[in-house]
mmCIF file of C-alpha atoms and ligand atoms in Angstrom:
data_model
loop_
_atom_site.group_PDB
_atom_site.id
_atom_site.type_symbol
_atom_site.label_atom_id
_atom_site.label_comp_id
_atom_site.label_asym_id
_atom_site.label_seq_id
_atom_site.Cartn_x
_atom_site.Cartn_y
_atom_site.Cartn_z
ATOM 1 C CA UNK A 15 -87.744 9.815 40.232
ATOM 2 C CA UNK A 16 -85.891 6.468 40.286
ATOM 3 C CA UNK A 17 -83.779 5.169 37.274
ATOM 4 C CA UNK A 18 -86.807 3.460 35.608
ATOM 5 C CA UNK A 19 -89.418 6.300 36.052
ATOM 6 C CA UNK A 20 -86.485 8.491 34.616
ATOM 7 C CA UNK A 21 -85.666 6.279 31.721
ATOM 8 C CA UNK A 22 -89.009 5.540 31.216
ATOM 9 C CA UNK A 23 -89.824 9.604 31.216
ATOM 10 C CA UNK A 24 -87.020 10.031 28.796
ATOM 11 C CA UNK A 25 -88.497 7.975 26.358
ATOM 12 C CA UNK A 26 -92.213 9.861 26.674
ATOM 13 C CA UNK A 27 -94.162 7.479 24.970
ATOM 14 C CA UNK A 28 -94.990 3.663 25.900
ATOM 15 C CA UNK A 29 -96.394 1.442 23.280
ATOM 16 C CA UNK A 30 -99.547 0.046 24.511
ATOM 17 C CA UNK A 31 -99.448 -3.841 22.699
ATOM 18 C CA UNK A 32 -101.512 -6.879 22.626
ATOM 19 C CA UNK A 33 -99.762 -9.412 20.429
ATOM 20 C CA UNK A 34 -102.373 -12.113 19.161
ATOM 21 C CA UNK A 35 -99.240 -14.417 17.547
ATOM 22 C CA UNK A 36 -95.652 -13.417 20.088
ATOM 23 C CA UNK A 37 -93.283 -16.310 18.506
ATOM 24 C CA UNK A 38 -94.553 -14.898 14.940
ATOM 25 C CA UNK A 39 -94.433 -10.632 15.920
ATOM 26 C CA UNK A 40 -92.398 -10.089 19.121
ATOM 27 C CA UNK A 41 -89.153 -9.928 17.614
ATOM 28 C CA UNK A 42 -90.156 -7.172 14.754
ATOM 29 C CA UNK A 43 -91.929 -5.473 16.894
ATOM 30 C CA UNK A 44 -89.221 -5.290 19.319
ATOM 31 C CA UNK A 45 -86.688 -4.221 16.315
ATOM 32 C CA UNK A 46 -89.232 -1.493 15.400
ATOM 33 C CA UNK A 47 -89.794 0.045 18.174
ATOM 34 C CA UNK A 48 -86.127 0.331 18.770
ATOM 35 C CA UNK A 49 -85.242 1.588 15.294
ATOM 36 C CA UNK A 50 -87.725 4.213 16.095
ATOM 37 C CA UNK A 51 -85.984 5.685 18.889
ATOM 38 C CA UNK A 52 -88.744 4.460 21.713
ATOM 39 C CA UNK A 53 -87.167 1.632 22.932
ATOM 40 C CA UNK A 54 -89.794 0.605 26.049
ATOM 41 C CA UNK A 55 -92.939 -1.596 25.360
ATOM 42 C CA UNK A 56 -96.133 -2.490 27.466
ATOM 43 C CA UNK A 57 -97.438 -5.779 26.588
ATOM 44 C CA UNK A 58 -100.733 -6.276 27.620
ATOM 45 C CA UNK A 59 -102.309 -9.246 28.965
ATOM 46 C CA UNK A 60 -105.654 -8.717 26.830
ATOM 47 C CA UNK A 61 -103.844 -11.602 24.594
ATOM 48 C CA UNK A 62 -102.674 -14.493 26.073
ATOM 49 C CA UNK A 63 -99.163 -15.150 26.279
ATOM 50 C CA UNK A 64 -97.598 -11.588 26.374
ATOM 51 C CA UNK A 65 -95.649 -13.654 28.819
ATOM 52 C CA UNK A 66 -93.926 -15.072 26.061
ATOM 53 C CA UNK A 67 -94.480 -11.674 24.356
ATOM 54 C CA UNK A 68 -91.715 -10.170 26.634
ATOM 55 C CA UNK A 69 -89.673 -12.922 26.970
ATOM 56 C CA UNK A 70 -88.941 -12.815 23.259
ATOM 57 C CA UNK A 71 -88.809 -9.295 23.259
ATOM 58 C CA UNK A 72 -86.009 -8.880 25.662
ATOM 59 C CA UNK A 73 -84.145 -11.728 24.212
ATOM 60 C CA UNK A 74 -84.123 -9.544 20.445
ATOM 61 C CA UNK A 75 -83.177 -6.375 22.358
ATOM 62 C CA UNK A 76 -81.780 -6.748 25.650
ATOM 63 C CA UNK A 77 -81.816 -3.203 26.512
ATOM 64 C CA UNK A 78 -85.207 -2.454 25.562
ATOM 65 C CA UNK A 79 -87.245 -2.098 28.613
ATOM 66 C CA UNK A 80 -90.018 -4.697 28.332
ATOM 67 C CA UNK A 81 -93.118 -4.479 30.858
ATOM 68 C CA UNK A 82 -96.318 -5.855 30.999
ATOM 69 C CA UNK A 83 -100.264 -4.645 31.020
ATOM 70 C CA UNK A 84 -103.678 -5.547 32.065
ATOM 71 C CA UNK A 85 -102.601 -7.012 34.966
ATOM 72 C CA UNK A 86 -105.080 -8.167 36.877
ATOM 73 C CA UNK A 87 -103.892 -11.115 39.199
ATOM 74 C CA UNK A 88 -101.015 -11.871 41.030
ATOM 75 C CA UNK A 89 -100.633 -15.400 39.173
ATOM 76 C CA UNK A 90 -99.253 -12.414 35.943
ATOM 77 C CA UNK A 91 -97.177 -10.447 38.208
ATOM 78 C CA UNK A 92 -94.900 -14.224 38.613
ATOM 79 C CA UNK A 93 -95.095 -14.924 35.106
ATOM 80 C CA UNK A 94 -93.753 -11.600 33.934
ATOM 81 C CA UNK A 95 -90.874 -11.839 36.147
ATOM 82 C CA UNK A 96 -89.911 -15.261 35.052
ATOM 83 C CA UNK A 97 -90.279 -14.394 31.462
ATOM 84 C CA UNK A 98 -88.082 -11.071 32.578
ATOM 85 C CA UNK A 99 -90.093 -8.144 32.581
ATOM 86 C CA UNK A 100 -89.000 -5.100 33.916
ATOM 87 C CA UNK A 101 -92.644 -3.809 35.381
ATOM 88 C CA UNK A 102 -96.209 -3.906 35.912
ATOM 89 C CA UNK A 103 -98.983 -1.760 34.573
ATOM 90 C CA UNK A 104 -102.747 -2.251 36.198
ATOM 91 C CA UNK A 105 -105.833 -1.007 34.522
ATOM 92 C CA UNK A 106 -106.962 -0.093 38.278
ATOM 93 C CA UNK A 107 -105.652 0.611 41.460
ATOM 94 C CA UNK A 108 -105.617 -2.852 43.500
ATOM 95 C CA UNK A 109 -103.665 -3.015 46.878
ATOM 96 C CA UNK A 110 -103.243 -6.681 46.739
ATOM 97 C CA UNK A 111 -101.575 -6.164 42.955
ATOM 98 C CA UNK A 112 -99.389 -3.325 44.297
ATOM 99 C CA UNK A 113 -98.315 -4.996 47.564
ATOM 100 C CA UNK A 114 -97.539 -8.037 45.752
ATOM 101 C CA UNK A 115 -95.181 -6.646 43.108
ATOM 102 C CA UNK A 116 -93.611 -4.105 45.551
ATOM 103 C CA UNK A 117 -92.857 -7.088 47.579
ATOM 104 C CA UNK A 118 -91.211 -9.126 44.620
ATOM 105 C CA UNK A 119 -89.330 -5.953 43.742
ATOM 106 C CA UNK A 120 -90.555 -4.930 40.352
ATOM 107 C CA UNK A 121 -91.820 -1.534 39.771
ATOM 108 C CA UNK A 122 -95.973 -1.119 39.353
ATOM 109 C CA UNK A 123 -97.836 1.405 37.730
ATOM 110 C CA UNK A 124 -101.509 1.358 39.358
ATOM 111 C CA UNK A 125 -104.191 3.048 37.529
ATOM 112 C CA UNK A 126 -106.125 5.684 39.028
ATOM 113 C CA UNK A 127 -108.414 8.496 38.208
ATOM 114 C CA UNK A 128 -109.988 10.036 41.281
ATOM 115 C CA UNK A 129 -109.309 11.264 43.937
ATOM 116 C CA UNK A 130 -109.815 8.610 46.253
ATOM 117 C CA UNK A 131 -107.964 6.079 44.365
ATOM 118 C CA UNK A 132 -104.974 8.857 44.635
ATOM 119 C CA UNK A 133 -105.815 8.610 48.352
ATOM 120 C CA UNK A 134 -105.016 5.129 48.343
ATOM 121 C CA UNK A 135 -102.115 5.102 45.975
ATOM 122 C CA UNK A 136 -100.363 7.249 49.183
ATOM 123 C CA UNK A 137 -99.897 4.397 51.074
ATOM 124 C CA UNK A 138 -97.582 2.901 49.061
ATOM 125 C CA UNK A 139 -94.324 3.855 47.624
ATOM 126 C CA UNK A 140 -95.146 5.076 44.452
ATOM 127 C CA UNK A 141 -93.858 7.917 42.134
ATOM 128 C CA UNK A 142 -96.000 7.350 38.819
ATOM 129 C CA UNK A 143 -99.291 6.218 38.312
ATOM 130 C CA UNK A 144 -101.102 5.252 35.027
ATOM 131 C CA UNK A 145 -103.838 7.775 34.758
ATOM 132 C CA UNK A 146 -106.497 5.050 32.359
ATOM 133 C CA UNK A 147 -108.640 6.229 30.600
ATOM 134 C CA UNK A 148 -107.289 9.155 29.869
ATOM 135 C CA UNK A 149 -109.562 11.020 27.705
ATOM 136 C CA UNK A 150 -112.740 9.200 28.574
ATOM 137 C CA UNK A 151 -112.028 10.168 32.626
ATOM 138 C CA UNK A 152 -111.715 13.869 32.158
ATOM 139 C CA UNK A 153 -108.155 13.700 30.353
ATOM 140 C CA UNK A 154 -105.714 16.797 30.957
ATOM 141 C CA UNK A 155 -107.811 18.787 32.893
ATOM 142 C CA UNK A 156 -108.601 16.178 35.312
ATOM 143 C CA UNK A 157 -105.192 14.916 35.806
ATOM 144 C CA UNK A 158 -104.375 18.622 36.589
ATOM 145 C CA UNK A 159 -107.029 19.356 38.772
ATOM 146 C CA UNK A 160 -105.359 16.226 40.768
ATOM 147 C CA UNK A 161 -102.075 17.151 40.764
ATOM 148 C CA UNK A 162 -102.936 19.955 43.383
ATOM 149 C CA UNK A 163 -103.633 18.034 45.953
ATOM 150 C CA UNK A 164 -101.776 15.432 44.930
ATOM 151 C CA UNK A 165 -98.135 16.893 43.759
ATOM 152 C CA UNK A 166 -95.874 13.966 44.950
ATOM 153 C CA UNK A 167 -97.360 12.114 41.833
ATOM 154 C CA UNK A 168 -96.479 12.279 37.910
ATOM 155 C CA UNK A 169 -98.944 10.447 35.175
ATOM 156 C CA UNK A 170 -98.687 8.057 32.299
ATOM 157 C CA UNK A 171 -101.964 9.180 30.855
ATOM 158 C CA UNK A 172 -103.372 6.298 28.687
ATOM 159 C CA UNK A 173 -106.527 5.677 26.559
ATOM 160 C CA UNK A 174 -107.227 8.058 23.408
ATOM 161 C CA UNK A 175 -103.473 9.575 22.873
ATOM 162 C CA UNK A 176 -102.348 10.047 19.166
ATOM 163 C CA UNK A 177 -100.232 11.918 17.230
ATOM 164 C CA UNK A 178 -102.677 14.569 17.838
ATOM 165 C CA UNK A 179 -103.030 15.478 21.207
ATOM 166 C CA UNK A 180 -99.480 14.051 22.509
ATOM 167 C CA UNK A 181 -97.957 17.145 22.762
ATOM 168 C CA UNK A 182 -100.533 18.757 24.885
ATOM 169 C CA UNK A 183 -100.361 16.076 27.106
ATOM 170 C CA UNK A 184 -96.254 16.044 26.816
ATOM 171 C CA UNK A 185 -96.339 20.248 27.736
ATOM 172 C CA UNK A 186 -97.855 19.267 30.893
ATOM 173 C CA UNK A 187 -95.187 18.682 33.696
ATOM 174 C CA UNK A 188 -97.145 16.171 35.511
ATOM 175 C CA UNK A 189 -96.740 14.072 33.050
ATOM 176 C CA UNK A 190 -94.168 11.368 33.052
ATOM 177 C CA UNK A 191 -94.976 9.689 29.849
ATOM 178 C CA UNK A 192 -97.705 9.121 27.367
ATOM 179 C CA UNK A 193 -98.888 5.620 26.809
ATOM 180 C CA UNK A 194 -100.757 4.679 23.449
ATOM 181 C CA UNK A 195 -101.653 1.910 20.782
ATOM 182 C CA UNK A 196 -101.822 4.154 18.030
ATOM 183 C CA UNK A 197 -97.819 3.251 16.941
ATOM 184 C CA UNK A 198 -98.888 -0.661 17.672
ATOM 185 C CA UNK A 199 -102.461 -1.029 16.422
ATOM 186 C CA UNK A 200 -103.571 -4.549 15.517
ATOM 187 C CA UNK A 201 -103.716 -3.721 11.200
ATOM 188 C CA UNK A 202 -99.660 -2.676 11.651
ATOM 189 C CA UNK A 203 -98.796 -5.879 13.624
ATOM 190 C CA UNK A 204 -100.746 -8.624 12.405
ATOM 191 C CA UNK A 205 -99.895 -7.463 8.720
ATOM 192 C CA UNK A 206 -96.035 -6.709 9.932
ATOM 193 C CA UNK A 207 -96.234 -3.366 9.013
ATOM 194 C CA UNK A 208 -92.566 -3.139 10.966
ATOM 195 C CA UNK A 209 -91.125 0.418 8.711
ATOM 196 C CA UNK A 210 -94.739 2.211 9.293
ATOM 197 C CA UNK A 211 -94.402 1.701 13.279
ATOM 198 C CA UNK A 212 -90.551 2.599 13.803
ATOM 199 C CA UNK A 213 -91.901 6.141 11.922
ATOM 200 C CA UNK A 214 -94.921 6.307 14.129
ATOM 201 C CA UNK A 215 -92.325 6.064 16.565
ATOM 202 C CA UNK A 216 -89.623 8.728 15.324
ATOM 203 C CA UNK A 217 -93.092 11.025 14.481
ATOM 204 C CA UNK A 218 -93.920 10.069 18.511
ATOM 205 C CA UNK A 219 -90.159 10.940 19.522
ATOM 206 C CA UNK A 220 -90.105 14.363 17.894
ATOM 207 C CA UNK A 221 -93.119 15.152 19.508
ATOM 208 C CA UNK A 222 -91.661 14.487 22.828
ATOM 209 C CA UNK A 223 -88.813 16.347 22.298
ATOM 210 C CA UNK A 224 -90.782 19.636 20.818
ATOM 211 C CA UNK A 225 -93.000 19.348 23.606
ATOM 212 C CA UNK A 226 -90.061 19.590 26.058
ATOM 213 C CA UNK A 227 -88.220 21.999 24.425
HETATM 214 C C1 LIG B 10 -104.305 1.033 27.719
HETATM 215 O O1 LIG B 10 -104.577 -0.097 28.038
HETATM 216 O O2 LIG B 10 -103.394 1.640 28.270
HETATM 217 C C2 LIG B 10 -105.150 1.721 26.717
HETATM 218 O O3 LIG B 10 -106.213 0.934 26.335
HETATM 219 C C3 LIG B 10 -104.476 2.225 25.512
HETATM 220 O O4 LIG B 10 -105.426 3.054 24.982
HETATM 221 P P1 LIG B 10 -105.471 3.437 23.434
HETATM 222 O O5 LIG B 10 -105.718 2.166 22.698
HETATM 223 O O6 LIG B 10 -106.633 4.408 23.334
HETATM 224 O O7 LIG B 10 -104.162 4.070 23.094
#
């Protein structure tokens, strides 16, 4: 995999965010997810501005790896790399989306969840794919049953991940990394709840690590 996939992998689990107020709640956030050992974030575009999301993000922790989510034009993909995001997340697979940041040179995660939009996803360069929804399209034994045709690709599984099920997704070797709200929900941001995400986090972290083991 290439260094992001592999740092990103490292980390197993990606903070799924929509941040209603970014100049009030990026900079916590971005302090809390770090403290907590899971130092990547997804900011999704289901709020406006998580332009400004991840520009103030990156500017609090520099080596956190910011990206952004729900992307669903290219007019987002230029936005997130002037505001310096480091890649792209899609809720579906959309060639125009994927040529467009491959050709800008920042790293895309499509989703896809059949077979026929893994069919498509050959065509182009990719190593991961966001597998969304996760549990509502068949979950683990879906993504499995894909992975035999389809072994060149690994899986950030989103949609209905927690504390409960992580690990059996984690076991799994097709997947790359988990991706989940349930460390970022809307009650622990807007209320600033910063101490109760960096130990959703650490919880999140040992998990990975246990399920690797
Ligand atoms: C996503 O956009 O990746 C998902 O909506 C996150 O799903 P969750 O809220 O069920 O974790």
């Amino acid at each position: 995999m290439n260094a992001l996939n592999e740092r990103i992998s490292e980390i197993g689990v990606v903070p799924v965010i929509k941040l209603n107020h970014p100049e009030r709640d990026a900079a916590g956030l971005a302090k809390a997810l770090c403290a907590g050992g899971v130092p990547v974030a997804e900011v999704t575009f289901r709020a406006p501005g998580a332009d400004r999301a991840i520009r103030l993000m990156k500017e609090t922790c520099p080596d956190m790896l910011v990206g952004a989510g729900t992307v669903t034009n290219i007019e987002q993909i230029d936005k997130v790399i002037e505001a310096g995001g480091q890649f792209i997340v899609s809720p579906g697979f959309d060639p125009e989306l994927v040529q467009y940041a491959q050709g800008k040179n920042i790293p895309i995660f499509p989703g896809c969840t059949t077979a026929s939009e893994y069919h498509q996803a050959l065509k182009y360069d990719l190593e991961v794919l966001k597998f969304f929804p996760a549990e509502q399209s068949g979950g683990l034994a879906k993504i499995k049953a894909l992975s035999a045709p389809f072994p060149m690709f690994k899986v950030m599984p989103t949609g209905g991940i927690s504390l409960k099920n992580l690990k059996e997704y984690l076991s799994c070797p097709v997947i790359a990394a988990c991706g989940g709200s349930y460390m970022v929900t809307a009650d622990l941001i807007d209320n600033n709840k910063w101490d109760e995400i960096t130990e959703l986090c650490k919880k999140s972290r040992e998990i990975v690590e246990e399920a690797r083991a």
